[in-house]
């Protein structure tokens, strides 16, 4: 009772969610819905326990009734999760069964005397609102917070919960992620409308080749110009990525795009407008014409 539960259903966000959970002031029980490697990685993030639920032949969502029962019985003070569809489904079941409130865009959780105080972003990230919970609270963690520090691993336990029979995986026809490699890429060069013309995409591809990076784009380059497939678009409409480096050339940094890259460790922005919003969100900003900056960076990387 009074612990923090951390629901992990994707690898990318585990460290970000744990960064909030382990600083909440209560023991963290991680419930991992994934493979053994995912559970072992979470076990190093400063949590008290890790329980892994096998999702090889069963959808994670099929565990929802059992997990919700467990939550109602154990009454965690807070349940934290990333903005991931599977995690949201599990948390929804918990909220209903355990009578929990739900808070989104959460940037901190603090548990004292079994009750949680939660800070959430408001006003498009410009403000922070403090919420005091008198019952368990489900917290969807905002992207881009501090990662948890890795330490000694705790043992991984097998989840004994019965999965509901109603959902069984009978076939999986996944699109080949290798087509763009964005979800697993360590480095990504992103391109926006500032690229000017299709012929300039060579500048982006040259830098990506020199860096060994994947290439992403903003929505208009796909929807309006059809220069990229939808699988290359990053943002709220498509996918979120978490590379170590996101180099963003010729994009204004619209919230719908940045929501897809905020988990990047380092964001470098190139824009010829010093007032471009992207400069408020990047680690390093280069004010300049990308037709000059991109070749200079490519030459520098090749010469390094
Ligand atoms: C419901 C909804 C969902 C959306 N989902 C997504 C999404 O998932 N992903 C996404 O990307 N967008 C999404 N959008 C669109 C988003 O709102 C923006 O319109 C889009 O991201 C802007 O793309 P951009 O940055 O390439 O273009 P712009 O906003 O036009 O920015 C171009 C930038 O290039 C700079 N520039 C121009 N010339 C140069 C030069 N020579 N050198 C350097 N810089 C230069 C300009 O200063 C400008 O800042 C969505 C919109 C809506 C309404």
PDB file of C-alpha atoms in Angstrom, residues 64-190:
ATOM      1  CA  UNK A  64      -6.038  -5.651 -17.652  1.00  0.00           C
ATOM      2  CA  UNK A  65      -8.686  -7.332 -15.452  1.00  0.00           C
ATOM      3  CA  UNK A  66      -6.077  -9.149 -13.344  1.00  0.00           C
ATOM      4  CA  UNK A  67      -3.867  -6.072 -13.013  1.00  0.00           C
ATOM      5  CA  UNK A  68      -6.852  -3.947 -12.061  1.00  0.00           C
ATOM      6  CA  UNK A  69      -7.825  -6.470  -9.322  1.00  0.00           C
ATOM      7  CA  UNK A  70      -4.250  -6.411  -8.044  1.00  0.00           C
ATOM      8  CA  UNK A  71      -4.277  -2.611  -7.948  1.00  0.00           C
ATOM      9  CA  UNK A  72      -7.555  -2.543  -6.054  1.00  0.00           C
ATOM     10  CA  UNK A  73      -6.091  -4.986  -3.503  1.00  0.00           C
ATOM     11  CA  UNK A  74      -2.638  -3.393  -3.140  1.00  0.00           C
ATOM     12  CA  UNK A  75      -3.736   0.240  -3.467  1.00  0.00           C
ATOM     13  CA  UNK A  76      -0.633   1.919  -4.918  1.00  0.00           C
ATOM     14  CA  UNK A  77      -0.545   5.647  -4.168  1.00  0.00           C
ATOM     15  CA  UNK A  78       0.300   6.376  -7.796  1.00  0.00           C
ATOM     16  CA  UNK A  79       0.503   4.458 -11.052  1.00  0.00           C
ATOM     17  CA  UNK A  80       2.893   6.034 -13.546  1.00  0.00           C
ATOM     18  CA  UNK A  81       3.147   5.283 -17.248  1.00  0.00           C
ATOM     19  CA  UNK A  82       4.233   6.781 -20.534  1.00  0.00           C
ATOM     20  CA  UNK A  83       1.795   8.052 -23.144  1.00  0.00           C
ATOM     21  CA  UNK A  84       1.741   4.627 -24.782  1.00  0.00           C
ATOM     22  CA  UNK A  85      -1.462   3.030 -26.062  1.00  0.00           C
ATOM     23  CA  UNK A  86      -0.975  -0.298 -24.266  1.00  0.00           C
ATOM     24  CA  UNK A  87       0.038   1.327 -20.991  1.00  0.00           C
ATOM     25  CA  UNK A  88      -2.979   3.651 -21.242  1.00  0.00           C
ATOM     26  CA  UNK A  89      -5.327   0.681 -21.682  1.00  0.00           C
ATOM     27  CA  UNK A  90      -3.943  -1.034 -18.581  1.00  0.00           C
ATOM     28  CA  UNK A  91      -4.021   2.171 -16.577  1.00  0.00           C
ATOM     29  CA  UNK A  92      -7.613   2.793 -17.615  1.00  0.00           C
ATOM     30  CA  UNK A  93      -8.652  -0.573 -16.203  1.00  0.00           C
ATOM     31  CA  UNK A  94      -6.771   0.206 -12.999  1.00  0.00           C
ATOM     32  CA  UNK A  95      -8.408   3.620 -12.710  1.00  0.00           C
ATOM     33  CA  UNK A  96     -11.891   2.136 -12.992  1.00  0.00           C
ATOM     34  CA  UNK A  97     -11.332  -0.797 -10.615  1.00  0.00           C
ATOM     35  CA  UNK A  98      -9.218   1.040  -8.025  1.00  0.00           C
ATOM     36  CA  UNK A  99     -11.248   4.250  -8.175  1.00  0.00           C
ATOM     37  CA  UNK A 100      -8.173   6.188  -9.219  1.00  0.00           C
ATOM     38  CA  UNK A 101      -8.059   9.695 -10.640  1.00  0.00           C
ATOM     39  CA  UNK A 102      -6.094  10.303 -13.839  1.00  0.00           C
ATOM     40  CA  UNK A 103      -3.562  13.082 -14.444  1.00  0.00           C
ATOM     41  CA  UNK A 104      -1.836  13.704 -17.795  1.00  0.00           C
ATOM     42  CA  UNK A 105       1.397  15.560 -18.741  1.00  0.00           C
ATOM     43  CA  UNK A 106       2.846  14.752 -15.324  1.00  0.00           C
ATOM     44  CA  UNK A 107       6.347  16.014 -14.552  1.00  0.00           C
ATOM     45  CA  UNK A 108       6.667  15.018 -10.904  1.00  0.00           C
ATOM     46  CA  UNK A 109       5.053  12.754  -8.322  1.00  0.00           C
ATOM     47  CA  UNK A 110       5.640  12.955  -4.596  1.00  0.00           C
ATOM     48  CA  UNK A 111       4.160  10.427  -2.175  1.00  0.00           C
ATOM     49  CA  UNK A 112       3.823  11.235   1.514  1.00  0.00           C
ATOM     50  CA  UNK A 113       1.672   9.314   4.022  1.00  0.00           C
ATOM     51  CA  UNK A 114       0.398   7.128   1.183  1.00  0.00           C
ATOM     52  CA  UNK A 115      -1.000  10.023  -0.822  1.00  0.00           C
ATOM     53  CA  UNK A 116       0.413  11.560  -3.955  1.00  0.00           C
ATOM     54  CA  UNK A 117       1.018  15.154  -4.929  1.00  0.00           C
ATOM     55  CA  UNK A 118       1.415  15.499  -8.653  1.00  0.00           C
ATOM     56  CA  UNK A 119       2.734  18.293 -10.863  1.00  0.00           C
ATOM     57  CA  UNK A 120       1.389  18.473 -14.402  1.00  0.00           C
ATOM     58  CA  UNK A 121       2.194  20.727 -17.337  1.00  0.00           C
ATOM     59  CA  UNK A 122      -0.564  23.116 -18.375  1.00  0.00           C
ATOM     60  CA  UNK A 123      -0.871  25.988 -20.872  1.00  0.00           C
ATOM     61  CA  UNK A 124       0.964  24.049 -23.609  1.00  0.00           C
ATOM     62  CA  UNK A 125       3.888  23.393 -21.311  1.00  0.00           C
ATOM     63  CA  UNK A 126       4.309  27.000 -20.182  1.00  0.00           C
ATOM     64  CA  UNK A 127       2.873  26.403 -16.685  1.00  0.00           C
ATOM     65  CA  UNK A 128       2.785  23.760 -13.960  1.00  0.00           C
ATOM     66  CA  UNK A 129      -0.299  22.813 -11.948  1.00  0.00           C
ATOM     67  CA  UNK A 130      -0.076  21.044  -8.579  1.00  0.00           C
ATOM     68  CA  UNK A 131      -2.663  18.349  -7.808  1.00  0.00           C
ATOM     69  CA  UNK A 132      -3.181  16.686  -4.422  1.00  0.00           C
ATOM     70  CA  UNK A 133      -4.705  13.207  -4.651  1.00  0.00           C
ATOM     71  CA  UNK A 134      -6.855  11.785  -1.872  1.00  0.00           C
ATOM     72  CA  UNK A 135      -7.072   8.424  -3.669  1.00  0.00           C
ATOM     73  CA  UNK A 136      -4.737   6.494  -5.994  1.00  0.00           C
ATOM     74  CA  UNK A 137      -3.820   8.528  -9.041  1.00  0.00           C
ATOM     75  CA  UNK A 138      -2.875   7.321 -12.506  1.00  0.00           C
ATOM     76  CA  UNK A 139      -0.174   9.601 -13.939  1.00  0.00           C
ATOM     77  CA  UNK A 140       0.641   9.785 -17.639  1.00  0.00           C
ATOM     78  CA  UNK A 141       4.207  11.098 -17.617  1.00  0.00           C
ATOM     79  CA  UNK A 142       5.171  13.934 -19.981  1.00  0.00           C
ATOM     80  CA  UNK A 143       7.942  13.176 -22.457  1.00  0.00           C
ATOM     81  CA  UNK A 144      11.374  14.648 -22.045  1.00  0.00           C
ATOM     82  CA  UNK A 145      11.920  14.505 -18.287  1.00  0.00           C
ATOM     83  CA  UNK A 146      15.155  13.358 -16.680  1.00  0.00           C
ATOM     84  CA  UNK A 147      16.157   9.741 -17.254  1.00  0.00           C
ATOM     85  CA  UNK A 148      16.595   7.450 -14.249  1.00  0.00           C
ATOM     86  CA  UNK A 149      20.156   6.642 -13.308  1.00  0.00           C
ATOM     87  CA  UNK A 150      21.166   3.040 -13.831  1.00  0.00           C
ATOM     88  CA  UNK A 151      22.370   1.028 -10.867  1.00  0.00           C
ATOM     89  CA  UNK A 152      22.401  -2.517  -9.535  1.00  0.00           C
ATOM     90  CA  UNK A 153      19.649  -4.685 -10.985  1.00  0.00           C
ATOM     91  CA  UNK A 154      16.883  -6.204  -8.858  1.00  0.00           C
ATOM     92  CA  UNK A 155      15.552  -9.676  -9.638  1.00  0.00           C
ATOM     93  CA  UNK A 156      12.817  -9.995 -12.259  1.00  0.00           C
ATOM     94  CA  UNK A 157       9.763 -11.958 -11.125  1.00  0.00           C
ATOM     95  CA  UNK A 158       7.322 -13.691 -13.432  1.00  0.00           C
ATOM     96  CA  UNK A 159       3.843 -12.193 -13.402  1.00  0.00           C
ATOM     97  CA  UNK A 160       1.408 -14.853 -12.300  1.00  0.00           C
ATOM     98  CA  UNK A 161      -1.691 -12.990 -13.399  1.00  0.00           C
ATOM     99  CA  UNK A 162      -4.076 -14.877 -15.613  1.00  0.00           C
ATOM    100  CA  UNK A 163      -4.555 -13.243 -18.965  1.00  0.00           C
ATOM    101  CA  UNK A 164      -8.150 -12.980 -20.071  1.00  0.00           C
ATOM    102  CA  UNK A 165      -8.940 -15.514 -22.784  1.00  0.00           C
ATOM    103  CA  UNK A 166     -10.898 -13.008 -24.835  1.00  0.00           C
ATOM    104  CA  UNK A 167      -7.785 -11.646 -26.589  1.00  0.00           C
ATOM    105  CA  UNK A 168      -5.247 -13.965 -28.161  1.00  0.00           C
ATOM    106  CA  UNK A 169      -2.693 -13.077 -30.823  1.00  0.00           C
ATOM    107  CA  UNK A 170      -3.359 -15.260 -33.859  1.00  0.00           C
ATOM    108  CA  UNK A 171      -1.222 -13.435 -36.465  1.00  0.00           C
ATOM    109  CA  UNK A 172       1.145 -10.477 -36.649  1.00  0.00           C
ATOM    110  CA  UNK A 173       1.815  -8.751 -39.955  1.00  0.00           C
ATOM    111  CA  UNK A 174       4.195  -5.984 -38.930  1.00  0.00           C
ATOM    112  CA  UNK A 175       5.457  -3.432 -41.419  1.00  0.00           C
ATOM    113  CA  UNK A 176       9.208  -3.690 -41.803  1.00  0.00           C
ATOM    114  CA  UNK A 177      10.578  -1.118 -39.365  1.00  0.00           C
ATOM    115  CA  UNK A 178      13.870  -1.339 -41.216  1.00  0.00           C
ATOM    116  CA  UNK A 179      12.354   0.814 -43.962  1.00  0.00           C
ATOM    117  CA  UNK A 180      13.069   3.972 -41.965  1.00  0.00           C
ATOM    118  CA  UNK A 181      14.776   2.625 -38.845  1.00  0.00           C
ATOM    119  CA  UNK A 182      13.505   5.689 -36.974  1.00  0.00           C
ATOM    120  CA  UNK A 183      12.242   3.912 -33.880  1.00  0.00           C
ATOM    121  CA  UNK A 184      15.603   2.389 -33.084  1.00  0.00           C
ATOM    122  CA  UNK A 185      17.978   4.941 -34.642  1.00  0.00           C
ATOM    123  CA  UNK A 186      20.545   6.511 -32.347  1.00  0.00           C
ATOM    124  CA  UNK A 187      20.900   9.533 -34.643  1.00  0.00           C
ATOM    125  CA  UNK A 188      18.208  11.131 -36.783  1.00  0.00           C
ATOM    126  CA  UNK A 189      18.361  14.076 -39.174  1.00  0.00           C
ATOM    127  CA  UNK A 190      14.917  15.666 -39.469  1.00  0.00           C
TER     128      UNK A 190
END
